[in-house]
């Protein structure tokens, strides 16, 4: 089972490490504002049990039916690290926590379209920034 608190602790340690490495405190400014993350249940038969978090936010547990789209929006943010991850489950044997957003990931892949799409399928998790061309990103196992 994925441990939420150890992950947050890890991020805090990372921040402390970075700060202690730098002579002055530097804020990371992301220029990629107001964009949206979509997570789509593209499983062929099953409902998808989904629970997304950051260290500060808990978006709650949701059950997505076939082809349902769970979406959330980021506002303007100036932060050290924004990390969103989602625990996903279907059937008795498939369960995984995946990172759906970090600032670096957003800047690199989602900034242009201001959208990040995750399509959850039987075999794997696929990513797209335009809802058309998909790349296999994470396996279930
Ligand atoms: C995934 O679900 C969307 C609806 O949100 C649907 O339009 C699309 O065709 C589905 N894609 C696949 C590969 O099943
Ligand atoms: C993504 O594309 C599907 C068609 O493949 C469409 O049904 C869905 O509304 C689109 N979603 C968004 C948020 O553009």
mmCIF file of C-alpha atoms and ligand atoms in Angstrom, residues 38 69 117 131, ligand 2:
data_model
loop_
_atom_site.group_PDB
_atom_site.id
_atom_site.type_symbol
_atom_site.label_atom_id
_atom_site.label_comp_id
_atom_site.label_asym_id
_atom_site.label_seq_id
_atom_site.Cartn_x
_atom_site.Cartn_y
_atom_site.Cartn_z
ATOM 1 C CA UNK A 38 -8.015 14.995 -16.795
ATOM 2 C CA UNK A 69 -13.460 11.935 -16.823
ATOM 3 C CA UNK A 117 -4.686 13.879 -19.936
ATOM 4 C CA UNK A 131 -6.445 14.270 -25.989
HETATM 5 C C1 LIG B 2 -11.391 14.133 -25.399
HETATM 6 O O1 LIG B 2 -11.730 13.516 -26.619
HETATM 7 C C2 LIG B 2 -12.922 12.749 -26.587
HETATM 8 C C3 LIG B 2 -13.116 12.127 -27.957
HETATM 9 O O2 LIG B 2 -12.089 11.222 -28.226
HETATM 10 C C4 LIG B 2 -14.117 13.633 -26.230
HETATM 11 O O3 LIG B 2 -15.254 12.831 -26.082
HETATM 12 C C5 LIG B 2 -13.827 14.349 -24.914
HETATM 13 O O4 LIG B 2 -14.879 15.278 -24.643
HETATM 14 C C6 LIG B 2 -12.511 15.090 -24.991
HETATM 15 N N1 LIG B 2 -12.245 15.679 -23.697
HETATM 16 C C7 LIG B 2 -11.777 16.919 -23.536
HETATM 17 C C8 LIG B 2 -11.659 17.421 -22.136
HETATM 18 O O5 LIG B 2 -11.458 17.618 -24.472
#
